[in-house]
XYZ file of C-alpha atoms in Angstrom:
742
model
C -12.801 -22.777 -2.154
C -9.297 -21.553 -2.885
C -6.361 -22.815 -4.844
C -2.865 -21.618 -5.674
C -1.833 -20.808 -9.217
C 1.503 -19.783 -10.595
C 1.100 -16.165 -11.749
C 1.778 -15.003 -15.304
C 1.960 -11.527 -16.787
C -1.020 -12.143 -19.066
C -3.411 -9.214 -18.895
C -6.630 -9.988 -17.098
C -9.493 -8.187 -18.778
C -11.745 -7.746 -15.765
C -11.028 -7.092 -12.113
C -13.427 -7.326 -9.236
C -13.006 -5.079 -6.235
C -15.160 -5.153 -3.130
C -17.259 -2.001 -2.803
C -18.786 -1.067 0.543
C -22.459 -0.139 0.621
C -23.077 -2.576 -2.234
C -26.589 -3.653 -3.008
C -27.635 -6.415 -0.622
C -27.912 -9.824 -2.231
C -28.775 -13.142 -0.642
C -26.201 -15.578 -1.987
C -24.523 -18.794 -0.971
C -21.109 -20.158 -1.761
C -22.394 -21.518 -5.031
C -22.607 -17.944 -6.345
C -18.908 -17.214 -5.929
C -16.615 -16.855 -8.930
C -15.025 -19.905 -10.484
C -11.403 -20.947 -10.006
C -9.077 -19.598 -12.681
C -6.649 -21.980 -14.414
C -3.086 -22.429 -13.269
C -0.073 -21.183 -15.218
C 3.690 -20.846 -14.781
C 5.666 -18.112 -13.053
C 9.385 -17.417 -13.095
C 9.848 -17.755 -9.327
C 8.158 -21.059 -8.343
C 8.139 -19.940 -4.725
C 5.537 -17.285 -5.580
C 1.970 -18.171 -6.478
C -1.285 -16.303 -6.747
C -4.012 -17.494 -4.432
C -6.965 -17.962 -6.743
C -10.206 -17.526 -4.865
C -13.714 -18.303 -6.028
C -14.992 -15.152 -4.322
C -13.693 -12.718 -6.927
C -10.726 -11.405 -4.928
C -7.613 -11.314 -7.108
C -3.950 -10.454 -6.749
C -3.355 -12.126 -3.402
C 0.052 -13.818 -3.428
C 1.625 -16.522 -1.326
C 5.405 -16.724 -0.900
C 6.650 -20.171 0.141
C 10.267 -21.047 0.971
C 11.333 -24.665 1.571
C 13.146 -24.916 4.870
C 15.776 -27.042 3.133
C 16.702 -24.107 0.868
C 17.634 -21.654 3.635
C 20.943 -23.079 4.873
C 22.470 -23.574 1.401
C 21.489 -20.026 0.432
C 22.526 -18.210 3.626
C 24.911 -20.452 5.529
C 22.628 -20.306 8.558
C 19.607 -22.111 9.896
C 17.119 -19.294 10.048
C 14.739 -19.022 12.963
C 13.289 -15.756 11.604
C 12.400 -16.074 7.921
C 10.703 -13.363 5.885
C 9.952 -11.986 2.469
C 11.029 -8.370 2.042
C 9.835 -6.088 -0.729
C 8.219 -2.835 -1.760
C 4.809 -3.853 -0.411
C 4.204 -1.031 2.092
C 2.412 2.249 1.281
C 4.210 4.349 -1.315
C 6.009 1.142 -2.367
C 8.134 1.444 0.786
C 10.414 -1.531 1.458
C 8.925 -3.684 4.216
C 9.137 -7.144 5.775
C 6.519 -9.888 6.008
C 7.448 -12.559 8.500
C 6.821 -16.112 7.380
C 5.264 -18.890 9.390
C 6.662 -22.423 9.451
C 4.509 -25.403 8.577
C 5.172 -28.778 6.972
C 8.800 -28.072 6.133
C 8.032 -24.747 4.472
C 7.978 -21.109 5.451
C 5.148 -19.058 3.952
C 3.461 -15.667 3.982
C 0.429 -14.320 2.136
C -0.212 -10.731 1.079
C -2.649 -8.844 -1.134
C -4.492 -7.746 -3.032
C -1.453 -6.096 -4.578
C -2.172 -3.034 -6.672
C -1.126 -3.416 -10.319
C 2.513 -2.576 -10.937
C 6.023 -3.925 -10.469
C 7.200 -5.349 -7.153
C 10.734 -6.304 -6.231
C 11.524 -8.535 -3.306
C 13.936 -10.934 -1.654
C 13.751 -13.628 0.988
C 15.717 -13.248 4.196
C 16.695 -15.243 7.236
C 18.366 -14.371 10.500
C 19.514 -16.657 13.327
C 17.749 -14.491 15.914
C 16.026 -11.122 16.158
C 19.119 -9.234 17.303
C 21.235 -10.404 14.371
C 21.361 -9.148 10.801
C 19.144 -10.662 8.154
C 20.789 -12.384 5.191
C 18.987 -11.949 1.907
C 18.627 -14.692 -0.682
C 16.599 -15.622 -3.730
C 15.191 -18.760 -5.264
C 18.238 -20.262 -7.018
C 15.904 -21.896 -9.509
C 14.587 -18.600 -10.858
C 16.402 -16.459 -13.436
C 18.623 -13.576 -12.390
C 16.642 -10.378 -12.797
C 18.332 -7.501 -10.956
C 22.032 -7.069 -11.717
C 22.854 -4.698 -8.873
C 20.804 -6.687 -6.327
C 21.661 -10.362 -6.856
C 19.227 -11.526 -4.165
C 16.200 -9.772 -5.670
C 13.402 -11.035 -7.874
C 10.575 -9.099 -9.483
C 6.841 -9.707 -9.727
C 4.640 -7.806 -12.152
C 0.939 -7.539 -11.333
C -1.176 -6.691 -14.349
C -4.276 -4.581 -14.119
C -5.949 -1.202 -14.447
C -3.519 1.670 -14.158
C -0.491 -0.441 -15.069
C -1.271 -1.092 -18.732
C 1.629 1.160 -19.712
C 3.984 -1.158 -17.805
C 2.690 -4.390 -19.325
C 4.284 -6.487 -22.048
C 2.920 -5.749 -25.504
C 3.497 -7.713 -28.714
C 5.317 -6.087 -31.584
C 7.536 -3.890 -29.452
C 11.086 -2.687 -29.963
C 14.356 -4.510 -29.492
C 17.043 -4.496 -26.791
C 20.690 -5.046 -27.548
C 24.059 -4.465 -25.971
C 26.443 -1.803 -27.195
C 30.132 -2.416 -26.461
C 32.801 0.225 -26.935
C 36.333 1.135 -25.872
C 36.370 3.873 -23.213
C 39.109 6.494 -23.384
C 38.333 7.347 -19.746
C 38.656 3.903 -18.168
C 41.020 2.526 -20.841
C 38.811 -0.561 -20.916
C 35.870 -2.030 -22.754
C 32.491 -0.816 -21.509
C 28.879 -1.604 -22.301
C 25.553 0.154 -22.668
C 22.047 -1.154 -23.318
C 20.129 0.129 -26.331
C 16.420 0.021 -27.154
C 15.382 0.524 -30.761
C 11.736 1.260 -31.630
C 9.376 -1.097 -33.451
C 10.169 -1.126 -37.161
C 13.592 0.437 -36.605
C 15.067 1.081 -40.056
C 18.844 1.112 -40.246
C 18.617 2.743 -43.670
C 15.998 5.379 -42.926
C 16.901 8.619 -44.659
C 16.170 10.671 -41.552
C 18.273 9.468 -38.599
C 16.395 8.715 -35.399
C 16.484 11.059 -32.432
C 18.187 9.521 -29.414
C 17.607 9.635 -25.648
C 20.566 8.907 -23.346
C 19.867 7.736 -19.788
C 22.222 7.685 -16.787
C 21.639 5.663 -13.625
C 22.051 6.717 -9.998
C 24.978 5.868 -7.781
C 24.775 2.268 -6.609
C 22.594 1.246 -9.530
C 23.416 -0.702 -12.664
C 22.564 0.826 -16.013
C 20.601 -2.382 -16.642
C 18.137 -1.429 -13.899
C 16.370 0.795 -16.430
C 15.090 -2.453 -17.899
C 15.132 -4.735 -14.845
C 13.296 -2.427 -12.432
C 12.357 0.544 -14.583
C 10.499 -1.568 -17.189
C 11.876 0.725 -19.844
C 11.214 -1.737 -22.634
C 7.518 -2.030 -21.753
C 7.133 1.725 -21.249
C 8.741 2.597 -24.579
C 7.019 -0.232 -26.437
C 3.596 0.947 -25.292
C 4.339 4.586 -26.094
C 5.761 3.769 -29.517
C 2.933 1.465 -30.558
C 0.262 3.898 -29.398
C 1.954 6.808 -31.173
C 2.355 8.725 -27.922
C 6.102 9.180 -28.324
C 8.315 10.040 -31.246
C 10.146 6.972 -32.628
C 13.572 7.200 -31.002
C 16.564 5.172 -29.941
C 17.213 4.975 -26.202
C 20.711 4.369 -24.845
C 21.152 3.298 -21.229
C 24.759 4.260 -20.624
C 26.915 3.431 -17.625
C 27.338 6.659 -15.671
C 29.896 5.173 -13.296
C 32.762 7.385 -14.432
C 35.309 9.811 -13.033
C 34.778 12.064 -16.026
C 31.209 11.775 -17.238
C 31.615 14.576 -19.788
C 34.425 12.787 -21.604
C 32.727 9.415 -21.198
C 29.479 10.569 -22.785
C 30.754 13.051 -25.366
C 33.893 11.207 -26.473
C 32.781 7.604 -26.099
C 29.058 6.901 -25.730
C 27.838 9.307 -28.398
C 30.358 8.233 -31.078
C 29.796 4.534 -30.356
C 26.023 4.945 -30.611
C 26.236 7.008 -33.787
C 28.549 4.490 -35.386
C 26.371 1.456 -34.761
C 22.861 2.920 -34.979
C 21.087 5.194 -37.420
C 20.777 8.126 -35.015
C 21.090 11.848 -35.429
C 24.312 13.653 -34.589
C 22.503 16.954 -33.998
C 22.047 18.342 -30.488
C 18.451 19.256 -31.281
C 17.759 15.523 -31.808
C 19.390 14.417 -28.583
C 17.954 14.123 -25.079
C 19.590 13.123 -21.825
C 18.114 12.291 -18.434
C 19.138 10.532 -15.277
C 18.300 9.526 -11.730
C 19.987 11.150 -8.742
C 23.660 11.324 -9.584
C 22.745 10.559 -13.198
C 20.432 13.576 -13.168
C 23.252 15.738 -11.810
C 25.460 14.433 -14.620
C 22.807 15.207 -17.226
C 22.341 18.727 -15.867
C 26.093 19.241 -15.801
C 26.338 18.232 -19.459
C 23.540 20.649 -20.290
C 25.501 23.481 -18.646
C 28.982 22.524 -19.874
C 28.015 21.332 -23.359
C 25.060 23.551 -24.185
C 24.699 22.525 -27.793
C 24.848 18.751 -27.316
C 21.415 18.072 -25.771
C 18.205 19.987 -26.495
C 16.128 17.943 -24.006
C 17.158 17.308 -20.409
C 15.343 15.453 -17.614
C 16.196 15.359 -13.929
C 14.645 12.444 -11.980
C 15.143 12.984 -8.228
C 18.142 15.068 -9.168
C 20.357 17.826 -7.888
C 22.967 20.229 -9.163
C 26.569 19.265 -8.579
C 28.163 22.015 -6.433
C 31.177 21.991 -8.764
C 29.043 22.928 -11.754
C 30.346 26.041 -13.468
C 28.327 29.229 -13.692
C 25.018 28.822 -15.446
C 24.748 30.665 -18.747
C 20.987 30.839 -18.883
C 20.668 32.716 -22.168
C 22.716 30.115 -23.994
C 20.858 27.227 -22.334
C 17.460 28.760 -23.110
C 18.450 29.327 -26.720
C 19.455 25.744 -27.468
C 17.188 23.635 -25.235
C 13.610 22.638 -25.986
C 12.685 20.822 -22.753
C 14.330 20.998 -19.338
C 12.048 19.163 -16.914
C 12.475 18.427 -13.199
C 10.882 15.450 -11.461
C 10.784 14.271 -7.860
C 8.855 11.885 -5.673
C 7.077 12.933 -2.516
C 8.843 14.189 0.585
C 10.138 10.676 1.328
C 12.366 11.018 -1.747
C 15.856 11.640 -0.311
C 16.405 14.244 -3.032
C 13.080 16.012 -2.660
C 14.527 19.144 -1.063
C 17.458 19.027 -3.482
C 14.967 19.221 -6.352
C 13.239 22.153 -4.653
C 16.622 23.888 -4.396
C 17.376 23.031 -8.023
C 14.127 24.646 -9.149
C 14.930 27.743 -7.085
C 18.443 27.897 -8.560
C 17.153 27.701 -12.115
C 14.505 30.326 -11.382
C 17.106 32.695 -9.930
C 19.489 32.080 -12.827
C 16.787 32.644 -15.424
C 16.839 29.115 -16.832
C 13.582 28.212 -18.558
C 12.426 24.857 -17.229
C 9.351 22.758 -16.528
C 8.455 21.297 -13.163
C 6.498 18.095 -12.847
C 5.918 18.997 -9.208
C 6.044 16.352 -6.517
C 4.510 12.908 -7.027
C 2.357 12.453 -3.889
C 2.200 8.661 -4.148
C 5.798 7.458 -4.183
C 9.256 8.649 -3.163
C 12.778 7.933 -4.394
C 11.918 4.564 -5.913
C 11.653 2.951 -9.322
C 7.886 3.355 -9.073
C 8.460 7.118 -9.304
C 11.164 6.938 -11.977
C 9.004 4.691 -14.155
C 6.409 7.466 -14.211
C 9.100 10.080 -14.835
C 10.406 8.173 -17.850
C 6.879 7.654 -19.176
C 6.176 11.390 -18.958
C 9.553 12.578 -20.276
C 9.591 10.245 -23.291
C 6.314 11.738 -24.490
C 7.705 15.289 -24.375
C 11.005 15.011 -26.205
C 11.418 15.571 -29.951
C 7.864 16.882 -30.334
C 5.669 19.741 -29.204
C 3.929 18.273 -26.171
C 1.781 21.322 -25.556
C 1.121 21.330 -21.813
C 4.304 22.005 -19.854
C 2.751 21.869 -16.395
C 2.985 19.138 -13.763
C 1.248 15.791 -14.075
C -2.312 15.582 -12.800
C -2.498 15.401 -9.014
C 1.113 16.399 -8.451
C 1.923 18.849 -5.676
C 3.922 22.090 -5.877
C 7.586 22.060 -4.911
C 7.904 23.529 -1.436
C 10.646 22.890 1.131
C 9.910 20.127 3.611
C 11.121 19.647 7.168
C 10.124 17.622 10.208
C 9.678 18.838 13.779
C 12.760 18.742 15.954
C 13.317 15.281 17.405
C 11.423 14.585 20.596
C 9.476 17.856 20.609
C 5.954 16.765 19.636
C 3.620 13.765 19.927
C 4.171 11.127 17.274
C 3.525 10.097 14.632
C 3.775 13.313 12.647
C 1.223 13.502 9.845
C 1.551 16.195 7.218
C -1.255 17.640 5.120
C -0.586 15.132 2.330
C -0.811 12.017 4.476
C 2.917 11.455 4.886
C 3.458 9.865 8.295
C 6.696 9.924 10.289
C 7.283 7.591 13.226
C 10.110 8.256 15.660
C 11.372 6.489 18.747
C 13.197 7.991 21.664
C 16.856 7.271 22.298
C 16.130 4.231 24.458
C 16.740 1.895 21.485
C 20.042 3.484 20.439
C 21.926 0.208 20.855
C 19.364 -1.976 19.081
C 20.249 -3.790 15.880
C 16.850 -3.542 14.209
C 13.668 -1.612 14.968
C 10.497 -1.822 12.893
C 7.005 -0.380 12.867
C 4.421 -3.158 12.876
C 1.018 -1.858 11.826
C -1.925 -2.368 9.514
C -0.269 -0.498 6.647
C 0.016 -3.403 4.234
C -2.373 -4.241 1.406
C -5.954 -4.661 2.664
C -4.894 -3.978 6.242
C -2.197 -6.640 6.576
C 0.624 -6.156 9.072
C 4.109 -5.812 7.575
C 7.077 -4.816 9.717
C 8.563 -1.747 8.096
C 12.199 -1.024 9.007
C 13.071 2.220 10.740
C 16.337 4.040 10.075
C 18.703 4.863 12.909
C 19.466 8.575 13.228
C 22.703 10.173 14.398
C 21.225 10.902 17.829
C 20.263 7.256 18.434
C 16.587 7.661 17.593
C 14.940 5.531 14.914
C 12.706 7.056 12.248
C 10.420 5.945 9.427
C 8.623 8.228 6.972
C 6.125 6.934 4.426
C 2.915 8.030 2.713
C -0.230 6.401 4.111
C -3.664 6.550 2.538
C -6.592 8.026 4.425
C -7.964 5.833 7.207
C -7.347 4.777 10.797
C -4.308 2.801 11.886
C -2.852 0.924 14.827
C 0.803 0.067 15.305
C 3.614 -0.732 17.702
C 7.384 -0.705 17.602
C 9.174 -4.044 17.435
C 12.701 -3.859 18.840
C 14.724 -6.984 18.069
C 11.539 -9.051 18.297
C 10.182 -7.340 21.417
C 6.947 -5.323 21.222
C 7.220 -1.752 22.486
C 4.753 1.109 22.841
C 5.301 4.436 21.121
C 5.448 6.376 24.354
C 5.268 9.686 22.490
C 1.809 8.785 21.154
C -0.861 9.655 23.741
C -3.421 7.148 22.431
C -4.028 3.886 24.262
C -5.583 0.506 23.518
C -6.819 -1.214 26.667
C -6.649 -4.739 25.282
C -3.219 -4.246 23.635
C -1.018 -2.039 25.843
C 1.756 -1.818 23.242
C -0.523 -0.551 20.483
C -1.013 3.082 19.516
C -3.441 4.546 16.986
C -3.721 7.476 14.606
C -5.951 8.648 11.762
C -5.061 10.107 8.376
C -7.885 12.396 7.200
C -9.311 12.249 3.702
C -12.221 10.984 1.665
C -10.263 9.298 -1.148
C -10.696 5.889 0.518
C -13.727 4.312 2.133
C -12.099 4.005 5.549
C -10.739 7.514 5.285
C -14.150 8.878 4.410
C -15.798 7.255 7.432
C -13.037 7.556 10.056
C -12.177 11.213 9.448
C -13.740 13.195 12.336
C -16.804 15.255 11.472
C -17.308 18.790 12.766
C -17.584 18.868 16.586
C -21.229 19.912 16.516
C -22.102 16.892 14.341
C -20.498 14.309 16.628
C -22.344 11.902 18.832
C -21.385 11.435 22.458
C -19.490 8.435 23.793
C -20.141 7.660 27.439
C -19.237 4.798 29.764
C -22.050 2.722 31.198
C -21.374 0.599 34.276
C -23.456 -2.497 34.897
C -23.554 -5.506 37.166
C -22.132 -8.652 35.583
C -22.958 -12.326 35.996
C -19.212 -13.020 35.927
C -17.918 -14.616 39.105
C -15.631 -12.310 41.074
C -16.173 -9.395 38.703
C -19.529 -7.878 39.657
C -19.089 -4.562 37.818
C -18.287 -4.117 34.152
C -18.235 -1.267 31.670
C -19.585 -0.616 28.198
C -19.080 2.218 25.754
C -22.336 3.765 24.598
C -22.619 6.051 21.572
C -25.611 8.342 21.400
C -26.391 10.444 18.319
C -25.993 14.233 18.287
C -29.168 15.801 19.675
C -29.969 12.661 21.651
C -33.093 13.337 23.728
C -33.516 11.176 26.809
C -37.143 12.350 27.021
C -38.087 11.729 23.410
C -41.486 10.107 23.136
C -40.279 7.565 20.629
C -37.519 5.448 22.120
C -34.355 5.102 20.068
C -33.454 1.908 18.226
C -30.514 0.167 19.888
C -27.581 -1.726 18.395
C -25.471 -4.065 20.546
C -22.010 -4.334 18.961
C -19.571 -6.980 20.219
C -15.774 -7.229 20.098
C -13.638 -10.270 19.236
C -11.499 -12.694 21.186
C -8.510 -11.129 22.928
C -10.335 -7.797 22.774
C -12.675 -6.036 25.147
C -15.383 -3.378 25.332
C -13.074 -0.509 24.353
C -11.788 -1.903 21.049
C -14.573 -0.772 18.735
C -13.925 2.791 19.909
C -10.147 2.734 20.415
C -9.127 0.665 17.382
C -12.237 0.354 15.230
C -13.040 4.095 15.282
C -16.717 3.145 15.540
C -17.684 6.582 16.889
C -16.282 8.303 13.806
C -17.993 5.794 11.510
C -21.309 6.405 13.252
C -20.822 10.178 13.168
C -20.101 10.148 9.447
C -23.039 7.926 8.571
C -25.418 10.126 10.520
C -23.947 13.310 9.046
C -24.529 11.899 5.562
C -28.134 11.148 6.442
C -27.938 7.485 5.467
C -28.361 5.981 8.942
C -31.250 5.993 11.392
C -30.341 7.758 14.666
C -29.728 4.985 17.181
C -27.961 4.141 20.427
C -24.978 1.787 20.093
C -23.805 -0.292 23.053
C -20.359 -1.895 23.070
C -20.191 -4.178 26.107
C -17.724 -6.722 27.478
C -18.379 -10.220 26.153
C -15.436 -11.961 27.810
C -15.661 -14.797 30.315
C -19.428 -14.986 30.761
C -22.481 -16.833 29.549
C -23.131 -14.075 27.060
C -26.827 -14.656 26.607
C -27.380 -14.481 30.380
C -25.172 -11.392 30.555
C -26.999 -9.755 27.667
C -30.588 -10.358 28.730
C -30.132 -10.171 32.507
C -27.613 -7.341 32.776
C -26.609 -5.436 29.629
C -30.062 -4.844 28.112
C -31.717 -3.922 31.439
C -28.854 -1.533 32.270
C -29.099 0.058 28.838
C -32.857 0.528 28.997
C -32.544 2.000 32.489
C -29.835 4.495 31.544
C -30.834 5.387 27.977
C -34.024 6.012 26.075
C -33.878 2.810 24.030
C -36.599 0.633 22.592
C -37.491 -2.789 23.985
C -39.197 -3.722 20.734
C -37.208 -6.485 18.977
C -37.906 -4.748 15.658
C -35.837 -1.852 16.974
C -32.969 -3.973 18.276
C -29.856 -5.137 16.424
C -26.872 -7.234 17.415
C -23.587 -7.882 15.624
C -20.021 -8.813 16.380
C -16.638 -9.668 14.927
C -14.929 -13.045 15.194
C -15.779 -14.282 18.724
C -18.414 -11.560 18.820
C -19.989 -12.985 15.671
C -20.399 -16.289 17.479
C -22.040 -14.485 20.407
C -24.428 -12.686 18.078
C -25.310 -15.815 16.115
C -25.802 -17.971 19.189
C -28.117 -15.287 20.545
C -30.088 -15.523 17.297
C -30.259 -19.328 17.499
C -31.253 -19.418 21.178
C -33.522 -16.376 21.247
C -35.063 -16.030 17.788
C -37.120 -12.898 17.332
C -35.369 -10.888 20.047
C -33.214 -9.000 17.510
C -34.628 -8.150 14.101
C -31.175 -7.302 12.738
C -28.141 -9.545 13.130
C -24.652 -9.120 11.681
C -21.705 -11.504 11.798
C -18.175 -10.441 10.750
C -15.399 -13.015 10.224
C -18.105 -15.359 11.297
C -18.511 -18.855 12.604
C -21.012 -20.749 14.819
C -23.209 -22.962 12.676
C -26.881 -23.310 13.659
C -27.414 -26.155 16.139
C -29.838 -28.961 15.421
C -32.204 -27.438 17.976
C -32.454 -24.105 16.164
C -36.047 -23.152 15.309
C -35.670 -22.168 11.667
C -39.211 -20.908 11.291
C -38.919 -18.679 14.367
C -35.553 -17.361 13.174
C -36.900 -16.476 9.728
C -40.121 -14.989 11.077
C -38.396 -12.865 13.680
C -35.356 -11.670 11.710
C -35.555 -8.804 9.232
C -31.881 -9.049 8.277
C -29.110 -11.558 8.915
C -25.994 -10.433 7.063
C -22.687 -12.314 7.000
C -19.267 -10.720 6.313
C -15.778 -12.120 5.866
C -12.301 -11.210 4.770
C -10.702 -13.219 1.975
C -8.534 -16.323 2.253
C -6.125 -14.334 4.453
C -8.824 -14.214 7.138
C -8.247 -17.363 9.197
C -12.021 -17.679 9.783
C -12.732 -17.557 6.036
C -13.400 -21.284 5.693
C -15.512 -21.172 8.860
C -17.607 -18.430 7.304
C -18.083 -20.438 4.120
C -19.096 -23.385 6.276
C -21.556 -21.173 8.137
C -23.108 -19.918 4.897
C -23.440 -23.503 3.642
C -25.074 -24.511 6.913
C -27.517 -21.592 6.773
C -28.402 -22.553 3.214
C -28.830 -26.195 4.144
C -31.105 -25.331 7.080
C -33.126 -22.824 5.067
C -32.239 -19.845 7.286
C -32.713 -16.600 5.393
C -29.560 -14.508 5.200
C -27.392 -12.305 3.032
C -23.761 -13.107 2.326
C -22.040 -9.791 1.674
C -19.347 -9.557 -1.013
C -16.050 -10.805 0.357
C -13.912 -7.958 1.695
C -10.277 -8.304 0.620
C -8.047 -8.603 3.664
C -7.088 -10.671 6.692
C -8.680 -11.029 10.128
C -8.347 -7.313 10.725
C -9.987 -4.049 11.676
C -9.833 -2.859 8.079
C -12.233 -5.674 7.149
C -14.489 -5.136 10.173
C -14.649 -1.377 9.694
C -15.803 -1.878 6.112
C -18.347 -4.409 7.322
C -19.683 -1.948 9.903
C -19.797 0.832 7.295
C -21.887 -1.460 5.113
C -24.131 -2.760 7.909
C -25.222 0.462 9.620
C -27.379 1.953 6.815
C -29.326 -1.313 6.629
C -30.588 -1.119 10.203
C -34.079 -0.065 11.273
C -35.144 1.009 7.808
C -38.549 -0.626 8.142
């Protein structure tokens, strides 16, 4: 059962996450978690899909068709939600489907944190998209009028959450001697701010990047929540924070002659340089650094977020800077941050000039986005106006080293660096295209967003983003037309436009099991040909995996596992897309799987049971040293393949002691011999994705039917994700160690 609730920012105290290799439990749908109550959200077009299977933070975006023309002036035939949903919080696009007068798209689970998004429509694929927002929701992002925000509470984002008893925000208006006009800033005062305190408060001044509004510190940077949490926990010195408007032809005069006096007149803040800090993003960072160099005594604490040094900056007087500054700290995102190399150069310049500074290194998770700058602000605010002790980089951050990509068109793509940053590049054949995207399983839980590529000067298109460890499949979409990455040598037989790649690493489950093991520890994948019962197609092929050290003469025949593909797929998919060989290799190398032979045959267009028993099994037993004992035979499949496996169980109970069904359907027929099924089956285990998996309700129906008929089975914990290889890989990882264990 599922329902939709309007999401709030109330903190949820407990979060359930699916864990592969979980303890097996035999449960039915009655054991799933209860529906959570509904509540209100600011954008009524966004709702959390509340599932009774424990999967949280899946969101559905729904746009009434009637709202598109008034918002955009067009009747959109391509409608989407765009936001920072891709890896590394990269901006990406989720196409919406039309049904019942609405357009909708579902994505999740979303990791805790802040998301910003807009809706878009375009008349056709080769025309520009027009962004819009729900006109019934409040304006949230000043510099991006079509954007909304969504905050997802949860572990790791507590420091970004609302907290009672926090500080106050207020506007500061002053007359600028630079612009000869009235200007504004935004000011945060700490909890318990005392206008009459004998000791004036220290003050932190912040400057925004070019193209931003100073109000983005609050709207996208969540400054109020960050500072509230730090102040209430005692992790930052009570201070006043001024978000000034750095859009100025003379930032030195604007800050020194206008912002500082206006702040000091209205608020109880110190006028001493040792009690002042200044930081900024991009251009704002360059402005802050310039003020540090030009006005050495005005700011004792300086932060550069994705910054650079203005080439017009006068000569650096390092001795003077070192004498009057307490903290000079440089921050940058990963190599996707447009100012990553500029920060590397800045650090080198300061080192050469003798400036004493701290480096936070490179944040490996995010690039030049508010997700990075939120963390920068959180770190910097804890260091100013107090002795913070450790001056090194944040935990897990990488050293600052120059970054470059291979010359265009010189190597196979995508390029994957040692930190999992992936770069896709087309040739010049799409130079005249209006939009090119990468469509792959990079979204949350293996969903398929279309991430925009950027056109280069030479006509090629490029996209760089961090991707967590695991295996991936993708294609280029050029103005709605699917295209193969011809520079990627991998192939997918059933999907000619798809390409694949793998990001090594053990920090994720799929990464751990799809990263290749040492060559000597790998099994062998061979092709087995067999005669088929299919009319007009007498010869078919199957992939067969045999374990390392496989002995065709071994006295004890090997257990055998028949693993089936899904609809629209074929015998190659478990190897080419599912990376089954790597999963098998890793399980065996870890010692948690019985050595076995795995057969991946073609289940398309035949009476599968006839094909299996008359052709596939005899061919396997003739070519490989496999057991004919049903206790040493297993069968499983995904989607259509789950139906083939289950129907084999129903029609031939006792022939396979182990049966697995992924994204499953095929309820037991009235003729099924329940006693024979239970007596002859050691394990029947059912897997499914969450509500995003279009067979989810079928699987719940199957589990109910198995319960009603009294057929013994296990219903594995629901795997967050859609009808996708990410879900099926996790199911296979979970299933393999359970086979042939006696």
